[in-house]
Amino acid sequence: MTVAESRPSDFAELYGVWMRIRNKMNIMENLPRDFGIDDPLKLSEIHAIQAIGSTKENNNRIIAEILGITPSAASQMVAKLARRGLVKKVRGLRNDKEVSLELTEKGRTAFRCHEKTHADVYKRIAAGVGTLKKEELEVISRVFSAMESVYDQQIRDLSANKKVSGTERSE
């Protein structure tokens, strides 16, 4: 039986499956691909484009929240995408200090191509899973929420430790 055919029998095995999926997603993250433009994009880049394209009123902070990254990381990503002609910054929709983000025509092309890719992946996963009962969806949602909460706390803890160890080194 292959890894893909095995069914976890307890939570530890389920977590092992999640870790394998996460590792495979990390590999995919670094493999640029074509999204209908002459400029291959990494997953983090196309997901930033997706967040910008699907959120009407946005800014770096909102995009950071959607992507689960820091505002600084979002700002760096947006700047990189702007340099590549995929995103533009627009000032003054609400006030002169507020900077909103919009996709360029090139960015909209990549966005539409990615939407098609997502739809295909979703269909393939849904076909592999089959119909889920409401209760099953609730359990899966609870598991994902718990995992996100634990990882959020670990990020906060590691960030706090980094600041502490950084100040210890500078003393």
Protein backbone atom coordinates (compact mmCIF):
# COMPACT_ATOMS: atom_id res chain seq x y z
CA MET A 1 0.00 0.00 0.00
CA THR A 2 1.33 3.45 -0.92
CA VAL A 3 1.48 6.40 1.50
CA ALA A 4 -1.39 8.04 -0.40
CA GLU A 5 -3.58 4.94 0.03
CA SER A 6 -2.98 4.54 3.76
CA ARG A 7 -5.63 5.74 6.18
CA PRO A 8 -4.51 7.16 9.53
CA SER A 9 -5.93 5.27 12.49
CA ASP A 10 -5.21 7.84 15.19
CA PHE A 11 -4.47 11.53 15.58
CA ALA A 12 -0.67 11.07 15.63
CA GLU A 13 -0.85 9.33 12.25
CA LEU A 14 -3.17 12.04 10.93
CA TYR A 15 -0.65 14.65 12.03
CA GLY A 16 2.06 12.70 10.19
CA VAL A 17 -0.03 12.87 7.02
CA TRP A 18 -0.41 16.63 7.54
CA MET A 19 3.37 17.01 7.92
CA ARG A 20 3.98 15.11 4.66
CA ILE A 21 1.47 17.36 2.87
CA ARG A 22 3.12 20.45 4.38
CA ASN A 23 6.54 19.27 3.23
CA LYS A 24 5.23 18.67 -0.28
CA MET A 25 3.66 22.13 -0.29
CA ASN A 26 7.02 23.58 0.78
CA ILE A 27 8.63 21.88 -2.23
CA MET A 28 5.92 23.26 -4.52
CA GLU A 29 6.40 26.74 -3.03
CA ASN A 30 9.85 26.99 -4.59
CA LEU A 31 8.90 25.70 -8.03
CA PRO A 32 7.94 28.72 -10.17
CA ARG A 33 5.18 28.06 -12.66
CA ASP A 34 3.38 29.65 -15.55
CA PHE A 35 0.18 31.54 -14.81
CA GLY A 36 -0.50 32.81 -18.31
CA ILE A 37 2.17 35.53 -18.34
CA ASP A 38 5.81 35.50 -19.49
CA ASP A 39 7.00 35.63 -15.89
CA PRO A 40 6.87 32.39 -13.83
CA LEU A 41 5.56 32.91 -10.29
CA LYS A 42 6.10 31.10 -7.00
CA LEU A 43 3.07 30.09 -4.94
CA SER A 44 3.63 32.86 -2.40
CA GLU A 45 3.59 35.40 -5.22
CA ILE A 46 0.44 34.11 -6.92
CA HIS A 47 -1.32 33.80 -3.58
CA ALA A 48 -0.52 37.45 -2.85
CA ILE A 49 -1.94 38.30 -6.28
CA GLN A 50 -5.02 36.23 -5.47
CA ALA A 51 -5.50 38.03 -2.14
CA ILE A 52 -5.17 41.44 -3.80
CA GLY A 53 -7.42 40.53 -6.72
CA SER A 54 -10.18 39.09 -4.57
CA THR A 55 -10.22 41.83 -1.91
CA LYS A 56 -11.72 45.11 -3.10
CA GLU A 57 -10.69 47.37 -0.21
CA ASN A 58 -7.21 46.26 0.73
CA ASN A 59 -3.80 47.39 1.88
CA ASN A 60 -0.60 45.68 3.03
CA ARG A 61 -2.05 45.00 6.50
CA ILE A 62 -5.20 43.35 5.13
CA ILE A 63 -3.22 41.28 2.63
CA ALA A 64 -0.88 40.19 5.45
CA GLU A 65 -3.87 39.01 7.49
CA ILE A 66 -5.32 37.09 4.55
CA LEU A 67 -1.99 35.38 3.82
CA GLY A 68 -1.07 34.79 7.47
CA ILE A 69 2.21 36.71 7.19
CA THR A 70 3.59 39.84 8.84
CA PRO A 71 2.74 43.28 7.41
CA SER A 72 6.45 43.73 6.69
CA ALA A 73 6.56 40.52 4.65
CA ALA A 74 3.40 41.57 2.79
CA SER A 75 4.93 44.97 2.05
CA GLN A 76 8.07 43.35 0.65
CA MET A 77 5.99 40.96 -1.47
CA VAL A 78 3.83 43.80 -2.82
CA ALA A 79 6.92 45.87 -3.66
CA LYS A 80 8.40 42.91 -5.55
CA LEU A 81 5.16 42.32 -7.45
CA ALA A 82 4.92 46.04 -8.27
CA ARG A 83 8.48 46.02 -9.68
CA ARG A 84 7.47 43.09 -11.88
CA GLY A 85 4.43 44.97 -13.20
CA LEU A 86 1.77 42.79 -11.55
CA VAL A 87 0.48 45.13 -8.84
CA LYS A 88 0.13 48.87 -8.51
CA LYS A 89 -0.25 51.00 -5.41
CA VAL A 90 -3.06 53.55 -5.48
CA ARG A 91 -3.16 56.47 -3.05
CA GLY A 92 -6.10 58.46 -1.85
CA LEU A 93 -9.16 56.23 -2.20
CA ARG A 94 -10.16 57.17 1.35
CA ASN A 95 -7.42 59.63 2.26
CA ASP A 96 -3.95 60.62 1.05
CA LYS A 97 -2.16 58.39 3.56
CA GLU A 98 -4.05 55.20 2.69
CA VAL A 99 -2.45 53.05 -0.01
CA SER A 100 -4.67 50.51 -1.73
CA LEU A 101 -3.47 47.74 -4.00
CA GLU A 102 -4.72 46.89 -7.48
CA LEU A 103 -3.71 44.32 -10.05
CA THR A 104 -2.36 45.49 -13.38
CA GLU A 105 -3.62 43.84 -16.57
CA LYS A 106 -0.68 41.41 -16.31
CA GLY A 107 -1.63 40.73 -12.68
CA ARG A 108 -5.29 40.15 -13.63
CA THR A 109 -4.20 37.63 -16.28
CA ALA A 110 -2.18 35.69 -13.68
CA PHE A 111 -5.09 35.98 -11.22
CA ARG A 112 -7.59 34.48 -13.70
CA CYS A 113 -5.20 31.65 -14.61
CA HIS A 114 -4.65 30.88 -10.94
CA GLU A 115 -8.40 30.85 -10.31
CA LYS A 116 -8.73 28.14 -12.98
CA THR A 117 -5.86 26.19 -11.41
CA HIS A 118 -7.50 26.42 -7.97
CA ALA A 119 -10.83 25.25 -9.37
CA ASP A 120 -9.14 22.23 -10.93
CA VAL A 121 -7.27 21.33 -7.72
CA TYR A 122 -10.44 21.77 -5.69
CA LYS A 123 -12.39 19.47 -8.03
CA ARG A 124 -9.67 16.82 -7.87
CA ILE A 125 -9.50 16.90 -4.07
CA ALA A 126 -13.30 16.93 -3.73
CA ALA A 127 -13.54 13.94 -6.08
CA GLY A 128 -10.98 12.07 -3.97
CA VAL A 129 -12.82 12.85 -0.74
CA GLY A 130 -16.39 12.44 -1.93
CA THR A 131 -19.41 13.93 -0.24
CA LEU A 132 -18.90 14.93 3.38
CA LYS A 133 -21.62 15.20 5.98
CA LYS A 134 -22.02 18.47 7.87
CA GLU A 135 -20.64 16.81 11.02
CA GLU A 136 -17.54 15.62 9.15
CA LEU A 137 -16.90 19.11 7.82
CA GLU A 138 -17.25 20.48 11.36
CA VAL A 139 -14.64 18.02 12.67
CA ILE A 140 -12.21 18.90 9.87
CA SER A 141 -12.79 22.58 10.55
CA ARG A 142 -12.11 22.04 14.26
CA VAL A 143 -8.85 20.22 13.47
CA PHE A 144 -7.67 22.98 11.10
CA SER A 145 -8.64 25.70 13.60
CA ALA A 146 -6.77 23.94 16.40
CA MET A 147 -3.69 23.51 14.21
CA GLU A 148 -3.76 27.16 13.16
CA SER A 149 -4.13 28.27 16.77
CA VAL A 150 -1.19 26.12 17.90
CA TYR A 151 1.02 27.37 15.05
CA ASP A 152 0.01 30.99 15.75
CA GLN A 153 1.06 30.54 19.38
CA GLN A 154 4.34 28.90 18.35
CA ILE A 155 5.07 31.83 16.03
CA ARG A 156 4.40 34.28 18.88
CA ASP A 157 6.60 32.25 21.25
CA LEU A 158 9.44 31.92 18.75
CA SER A 159 9.23 35.61 17.88
CA ALA A 160 9.38 36.54 21.56
CA ASN A 161 12.35 34.20 22.10
CA LYS A 162 14.11 35.69 19.08
CA LYS A 163 13.71 39.19 20.53
CA VAL A 164 14.96 38.02 23.93
CA SER A 165 17.97 36.19 22.50
CA GLY A 166 18.67 39.16 20.21
CA THR A 167 18.85 41.56 23.13
CA GLU A 168 20.95 39.13 25.14
CA ARG A 169 23.52 39.05 22.35
CA SER A 170 23.69 42.82 22.12
CA GLU A 171 24.34 43.35 25.85
